[in-house]
Amino acid sequence: MAYDDETPSDPAAYRANTLAATEQRRRAAEMMDETTADAAGGAAAAEFEDDGRDRLGVHLGWEVVLLVAAAVFAFLLYRLDPSTLKRPALDTLLVAGAAIGLLAMGAGLSLRAAVPNLAIGPIALAASLQYAEQGDQGLVKGMLPAVLIAAAGGLVIGVVILALHVPGWVATLAAGLGVVVFDQLRAAPVALQGQYDPTKQAFFLFGGFALLAVIGGALGTITPVRRWLGRMRPAGDPAYRRGGTAAVPVLGSLVLSSVFAVGAGTLFAAQATRPIVPGTGLEWTGIGVGLALLAGTSAYGRRGGIFGTLFAVAGLTLFLDYSDRKHYDISLFAIAACVLGGGLIVTRLVETYGRPFGAGAGADWNSPPTTNGSNWTPDLPENWTPTTTAARSETWDDGPWGSSR
């Protein structure tokens, strides 16, 4: 009997086919049933993609660039008017930076959890309108309903994302559009009723934001924390459920980012010098998400830097003040588009150069020869041609068990 495929006598003389192995892994993943993927898909994907520690060099290098950019804007602002970096103008600048920073921090947290909260802008505008209408009752009493509603809304959206396992940006966009409807119920600008002056706590407000941003970034560099927070990051088939371990980071990030947006809207309204105009608030969503991306947070989730959010927020705050003093009539939507575009480029840099050292290592394996040949190589010579072997008869009688035996 003849066989078409013969086992090679020396298997060490062949190199493992990496492409074939990858294709086999892909087919095996596709053949997994959804029940198995629900329980083990997230953990297996995390182990595969997190094979080693992320390289922070690209984040630190980019953060130096952001720091230099912020210093340049500060220098330009100082040359234009030195008093802008002195009190009381500095207090107003710090409050604006704290408000923008809360938006960027909320967007960055939800991005790291792979459920970007696109409703932060409309939520911030709704909080501004709430403060303008109810601020005369006091800061706590007037804004407590907004905080509770935002937290409950973030919790509900998180449950929807987990129950249906749908992309977070779609669910939060739908929620944001619902908040836009609430924002546009006002037919005219709303005059401010509150008396709270945040400039009296300007250093504490901006310092609190800076401390939270840096501590959050530092915690994100710890491998177990990063893996736990980014369980919803797409890996393999993105429609596979990630299991129950993804519930806490998803719910927590959406609730906190919504509460941060309320704080940002309150600060915006408290230092406003004119009535709050109803709108969509989507420009602030673009600025918040764009700053988070520009700071080094990956659009795919999980990866991020340490000081990037602080430096990016400082740079944009100084630029906005500079452009306002120079009377540049730049739309916030245009600024948001530019920041988002730059953030996408930074995401590509982070994903390309920030991967773990061991991630993606191929299975291109060569074993030593089983013989003692000194010139052995697993590759075929360039001038190699197959040798001609004698034809083998397929007749039973011509074999060793034939009648001539």
Short mmCIF file of C-alpha atoms in Angstrom, two decimals, residues 73-85 318-319 321-328:
data_model
loop_
_atom_site.label_atom_id
_atom_site.label_comp_id
_atom_site.label_asym_id
_atom_site.label_seq_id
_atom_site.Cartn_x
_atom_site.Cartn_y
_atom_site.Cartn_z
CA PHE A 73 1.73 78.71 24.98
CA ALA A 74 2.51 80.00 28.47
CA PHE A 75 5.41 82.04 27.07
CA LEU A 76 3.24 83.47 24.28
CA LEU A 77 0.53 84.37 26.78
CA TYR A 78 3.07 86.01 29.07
CA ARG A 79 4.50 88.05 26.20
CA LEU A 80 1.01 89.18 25.23
CA ASP A 81 0.02 90.20 28.77
CA PRO A 82 2.17 89.31 31.81
CA SER A 83 -0.77 89.88 34.14
CA THR A 84 -2.60 86.83 32.75
CA LEU A 85 -0.28 84.55 34.71
CA LEU A 318 -3.46 78.28 27.74
CA PHE A 319 -4.19 78.17 24.02
CA ASP A 321 -7.04 81.93 26.72
CA TYR A 322 -4.41 83.14 24.27
CA SER A 323 -6.74 82.87 21.28
CA ASP A 324 -9.47 84.69 23.21
CA ARG A 325 -7.14 87.58 24.10
CA LYS A 326 -5.92 87.74 20.49
CA HIS A 327 -9.57 87.81 19.36
CA TYR A 328 -9.22 84.70 17.21
#
